[in-house]
């Protein structure tokens, strides 16, 4: 595809369709079956794993509820790719940039928690369920994640015209075409801001909330206190 500009452009818009147009009929049928089966298997795996991720975050829903949410999200993404987006590659790249802003920031915050645990004697009970020393959410981490995500989205760009309208709002037209916009360095900036703000709130200002032990027996509480 690198040596054929026409095929490369077609693959960017519709990778499966561009390849099937080159295949003979005897190969097209098994190729299509393999593609369909692999996509269905990937969707099932994605729904299963993302449902577990929602449950691990403490979302107050049943397994069926989290599965339904993920089915709707995946169906909406497929609908957008098939009927709205003009370029599969542009939409896919935009998705990677957007998810990287959030996941990179979460990774920076989690890395600081590891440092606090290893170096600062941080009480890991905060990672447990609410009532057993943990909490439903720590506002210090959530605020850091929210602020960094907004900044990160404002510093990344997308060639998808629809997604491009809601990102890059902190960049000028010239900056969008410059180094910051073309490299999406906003992902790294968001990670640094999230980790820095979280460190400021927890290390400098000591604002991290305390654990809640409402569901822990008295004998276990004495162990925690000691």
GROMACS .gro file of C-alpha atoms in nm:
model
  226
    1UNK     CA    1   0.000   0.000   0.000
    2UNK     CA    2   0.296   0.232   0.055
    3UNK     CA    3   0.387   0.209  -0.314
    4UNK     CA    4   0.029   0.260  -0.434
    5UNK     CA    5  -0.111   0.600  -0.332
    6UNK     CA    6  -0.461   0.512  -0.450
    7UNK     CA    7  -0.473   0.192  -0.249
    8UNK     CA    8  -0.329   0.371   0.054
    9UNK     CA    9  -0.602   0.635   0.043
   10UNK     CA   10  -0.871   0.371  -0.003
   11UNK     CA   11  -0.736   0.171   0.292
   12UNK     CA   12  -0.739   0.481   0.511
   13UNK     CA   13  -1.110   0.530   0.439
   14UNK     CA   14  -1.217   0.163   0.432
   15UNK     CA   15  -0.935  -0.085   0.506
   16UNK     CA   16  -1.141  -0.402   0.468
   17UNK     CA   17  -1.319  -0.286   0.154
   18UNK     CA   18  -0.995  -0.174  -0.009
   19UNK     CA   19  -0.837  -0.516   0.044
   20UNK     CA   20  -1.140  -0.722  -0.060
   21UNK     CA   21  -1.155  -0.539  -0.393
   22UNK     CA   22  -0.815  -0.691  -0.482
   23UNK     CA   23  -0.899  -1.049  -0.384
   24UNK     CA   24  -1.021  -1.323  -0.620
   25UNK     CA   25  -1.362  -1.471  -0.544
   26UNK     CA   26  -1.222  -1.803  -0.415
   27UNK     CA   27  -1.025  -1.613  -0.148
   28UNK     CA   28  -1.282  -1.343  -0.079
   29UNK     CA   29  -1.535  -1.576   0.087
   30UNK     CA   30  -1.305  -1.734   0.351
   31UNK     CA   31  -1.134  -1.396   0.402
   32UNK     CA   32  -1.470  -1.233   0.478
   33UNK     CA   33  -1.566  -1.513   0.717
   34UNK     CA   34  -1.239  -1.478   0.906
   35UNK     CA   35  -1.281  -1.099   0.928
   36UNK     CA   36  -1.639  -1.127   1.058
   37UNK     CA   37  -1.553  -1.394   1.315
   38UNK     CA   38  -1.248  -1.201   1.439
   39UNK     CA   39  -1.444  -0.876   1.471
   40UNK     CA   40  -1.724  -1.049   1.665
   41UNK     CA   41  -1.469  -1.218   1.893
   42UNK     CA   42  -1.290  -0.887   1.951
   43UNK     CA   43  -1.621  -0.715   2.031
   44UNK     CA   44  -1.717  -0.986   2.282
   45UNK     CA   45  -1.377  -0.967   2.449
   46UNK     CA   46  -1.396  -0.587   2.458
   47UNK     CA   47  -1.742  -0.590   2.616
   48UNK     CA   48  -1.632  -0.846   2.875
   49UNK     CA   49  -1.312  -0.667   2.977
   50UNK     CA   50  -1.461  -0.316   2.972
   51UNK     CA   51  -1.751  -0.439   3.184
   52UNK     CA   52  -1.504  -0.568   3.442
   53UNK     CA   53  -1.326  -0.232   3.429
   54UNK     CA   54  -1.648  -0.046   3.508
   55UNK     CA   55  -1.721  -0.279   3.799
   56UNK     CA   56  -1.369  -0.236   3.935
   57UNK     CA   57  -1.422   0.142   3.933
   58UNK     CA   58  -1.716   0.096   4.170
   59UNK     CA   59  -1.999   0.166   3.924
   60UNK     CA   60  -2.315   0.067   4.115
   61UNK     CA   61  -2.454  -0.160   3.842
   62UNK     CA   62  -2.487  -0.531   3.783
   63UNK     CA   63  -2.273  -0.719   3.535
   64UNK     CA   64  -2.563  -0.707   3.288
   65UNK     CA   65  -2.586  -0.329   3.332
   66UNK     CA   66  -2.220  -0.266   3.260
   67UNK     CA   67  -2.239  -0.502   2.960
   68UNK     CA   68  -2.535  -0.307   2.822
   69UNK     CA   69  -2.350   0.023   2.860
   70UNK     CA   70  -2.050  -0.110   2.671
   71UNK     CA   71  -2.272  -0.258   2.398
   72UNK     CA   72  -2.427   0.084   2.342
   73UNK     CA   73  -2.086   0.255   2.332
   74UNK     CA   74  -1.943   0.001   2.085
   75UNK     CA   75  -2.255   0.016   1.867
   76UNK     CA   76  -2.238   0.397   1.863
   77UNK     CA   77  -1.873   0.384   1.758
   78UNK     CA   78  -1.947   0.136   1.480
   79UNK     CA   79  -2.238   0.350   1.358
   80UNK     CA   80  -2.014   0.658   1.349
   81UNK     CA   81  -1.744   0.476   1.152
   82UNK     CA   82  -1.989   0.331   0.900
   83UNK     CA   83  -2.233   0.614   0.843
   84UNK     CA   84  -2.075   0.941   0.964
   85UNK     CA   85  -1.696   0.929   0.939
   86UNK     CA   86  -1.534   0.988   0.600
   87UNK     CA   87  -1.202   0.832   0.700
   88UNK     CA   88  -1.144   0.527   0.917
   89UNK     CA   89  -0.781   0.626   0.977
   90UNK     CA   90  -0.861   0.981   1.090
   91UNK     CA   91  -1.130   0.859   1.331
   92UNK     CA   92  -0.909   0.582   1.465
   93UNK     CA   93  -0.620   0.823   1.525
   94UNK     CA   94  -0.858   1.064   1.698
   95UNK     CA   95  -0.983   0.786   1.923
   96UNK     CA   96  -0.627   0.692   2.019
   97UNK     CA   97  -0.541   1.053   2.102
   98UNK     CA   98  -0.854   1.106   2.313
   99UNK     CA   99  -0.820   0.784   2.509
  100UNK     CA  100  -0.448   0.846   2.558
  101UNK     CA  101  -0.520   1.178   2.728
  102UNK     CA  102  -0.738   1.010   2.989
  103UNK     CA  103  -0.536   0.690   3.029
  104UNK     CA  104  -0.204   0.876   3.038
  105UNK     CA  105  -0.330   1.104   3.314
  106UNK     CA  106  -0.464   0.808   3.511
  107UNK     CA  107  -0.128   0.638   3.471
  108UNK     CA  108   0.055   0.940   3.608
  109UNK     CA  109  -0.173   0.955   3.913
  110UNK     CA  110  -0.136   0.581   3.973
  111UNK     CA  111   0.241   0.608   3.944
  112UNK     CA  112   0.239   0.867   4.222
  113UNK     CA  113   0.033   0.632   4.436
  114UNK     CA  114   0.297   0.365   4.386
  115UNK     CA  115   0.566   0.612   4.492
  116UNK     CA  116   0.362   0.708   4.798
  117UNK     CA  117   0.323   0.342   4.889
  118UNK     CA  118   0.691   0.257   4.842
  119UNK     CA  119   0.856   0.571   4.974
  120UNK     CA  120   0.603   0.749   5.191
  121UNK     CA  121   0.430   0.466   5.373
  122UNK     CA  122   0.094   0.546   5.213
  123UNK     CA  123  -0.198   0.354   5.363
  124UNK     CA  124  -0.304   0.115   5.086
  125UNK     CA  125  -0.641   0.060   5.259
  126UNK     CA  126  -0.765   0.354   5.052
  127UNK     CA  127  -0.758   0.120   4.753
  128UNK     CA  128  -1.010  -0.115   4.916
  129UNK     CA  129  -1.387  -0.098   4.900
  130UNK     CA  130  -1.582   0.175   5.078
  131UNK     CA  131  -1.634   0.082   5.444
  132UNK     CA  132  -1.321  -0.133   5.457
  133UNK     CA  133  -1.077   0.155   5.460
  134UNK     CA  134  -1.138   0.270   5.104
  135UNK     CA  135  -1.368   0.528   4.956
  136UNK     CA  136  -1.606   0.543   4.661
  137UNK     CA  137  -1.378   0.809   4.515
  138UNK     CA  138  -1.090   1.035   4.617
  139UNK     CA  139  -1.163   1.391   4.514
  140UNK     CA  140  -0.793   1.474   4.494
  141UNK     CA  141  -0.741   1.216   4.218
  142UNK     CA  142  -1.069   1.297   4.043
  143UNK     CA  143  -1.003   1.671   4.036
  144UNK     CA  144  -0.651   1.613   3.904
  145UNK     CA  145  -0.785   1.379   3.638
  146UNK     CA  146  -1.059   1.623   3.534
  147UNK     CA  147  -0.834   1.928   3.508
  148UNK     CA  148  -0.561   1.744   3.319
  149UNK     CA  149  -0.813   1.586   3.080
  150UNK     CA  150  -0.963   1.922   2.987
  151UNK     CA  151  -0.618   2.070   2.927
  152UNK     CA  152  -0.507   1.764   2.731
  153UNK     CA  153  -0.813   1.770   2.505
  154UNK     CA  154  -0.750   2.137   2.441
  155UNK     CA  155  -0.397   2.064   2.322
  156UNK     CA  156  -0.459   1.769   2.086
  157UNK     CA  157  -0.592   1.787   1.732
  158UNK     CA  158  -0.783   1.556   1.501
  159UNK     CA  159  -0.818   1.534   1.124
  160UNK     CA  160  -1.168   1.398   1.177
  161UNK     CA  161  -1.383   1.707   1.111
  162UNK     CA  162  -1.646   1.622   1.373
  163UNK     CA  163  -1.406   1.533   1.652
  164UNK     CA  164  -1.179   1.821   1.552
  165UNK     CA  165  -1.449   2.067   1.659
  166UNK     CA  166  -1.434   1.959   2.024
  167UNK     CA  167  -1.056   1.929   2.068
  168UNK     CA  168  -0.770   2.172   2.024
  169UNK     CA  169  -0.967   2.459   2.179
  170UNK     CA  170  -0.657   2.585   2.362
  171UNK     CA  171  -0.453   2.610   2.041
  172UNK     CA  172  -0.446   2.885   1.782
  173UNK     CA  173  -0.484   2.798   1.415
  174UNK     CA  174  -0.109   2.831   1.370
  175UNK     CA  175  -0.036   2.612   1.673
  176UNK     CA  176  -0.269   2.340   1.544
  177UNK     CA  177  -0.049   2.311   1.236
  178UNK     CA  178   0.274   2.343   1.435
  179UNK     CA  179   0.469   2.101   1.648
  180UNK     CA  180   0.222   2.087   1.937
  181UNK     CA  181  -0.079   2.019   1.719
  182UNK     CA  182   0.083   1.781   1.471
  183UNK     CA  183   0.251   1.562   1.735
  184UNK     CA  184  -0.034   1.564   1.989
  185UNK     CA  185   0.214   1.637   2.266
  186UNK     CA  186  -0.090   1.738   2.470
  187UNK     CA  187  -0.110   1.375   2.581
  188UNK     CA  188   0.224   1.408   2.762
  189UNK     CA  189   0.134   1.754   2.895
  190UNK     CA  190  -0.193   1.618   3.038
  191UNK     CA  191  -0.007   1.336   3.211
  192UNK     CA  192   0.240   1.581   3.365
  193UNK     CA  193  -0.034   1.821   3.478
  194UNK     CA  194  -0.243   1.544   3.632
  195UNK     CA  195   0.050   1.396   3.821
  196UNK     CA  196   0.177   1.740   3.926
  197UNK     CA  197  -0.161   1.860   4.055
  198UNK     CA  198  -0.219   1.532   4.238
  199UNK     CA  199   0.125   1.558   4.398
  200UNK     CA  200   0.055   1.917   4.500
  201UNK     CA  201  -0.275   1.828   4.666
  202UNK     CA  202  -0.150   1.516   4.842
  203UNK     CA  203   0.220   1.576   4.912
  204UNK     CA  204   0.226   1.953   4.964
  205UNK     CA  205  -0.120   2.035   5.102
  206UNK     CA  206  -0.193   1.693   5.264
  207UNK     CA  207  -0.552   1.705   5.140
  208UNK     CA  208  -0.598   1.336   5.064
  209UNK     CA  209  -0.911   1.202   5.240
  210UNK     CA  210  -0.887   0.941   5.515
  211UNK     CA  211  -1.015   0.586   5.498
  212UNK     CA  212  -1.360   0.479   5.616
  213UNK     CA  213  -1.371   0.162   5.828
  214UNK     CA  214  -1.747   0.136   5.887
  215UNK     CA  215  -1.763  -0.231   5.783
  216UNK     CA  216  -1.444  -0.352   5.952
  217UNK     CA  217  -1.466  -0.553   6.279
  218UNK     CA  218  -1.308  -0.404   6.591
  219UNK     CA  219  -1.026  -0.660   6.599
  220UNK     CA  220  -0.928  -0.564   6.244
  221UNK     CA  221  -0.940  -0.193   6.332
  222UNK     CA  222  -0.692  -0.252   6.612
  223UNK     CA  223  -0.451  -0.405   6.363
  224UNK     CA  224  -0.488  -0.104   6.132
  225UNK     CA  225  -0.429   0.138   6.418
  226UNK     CA  226  -0.117  -0.047   6.526
   0.00000   0.00000   0.00000
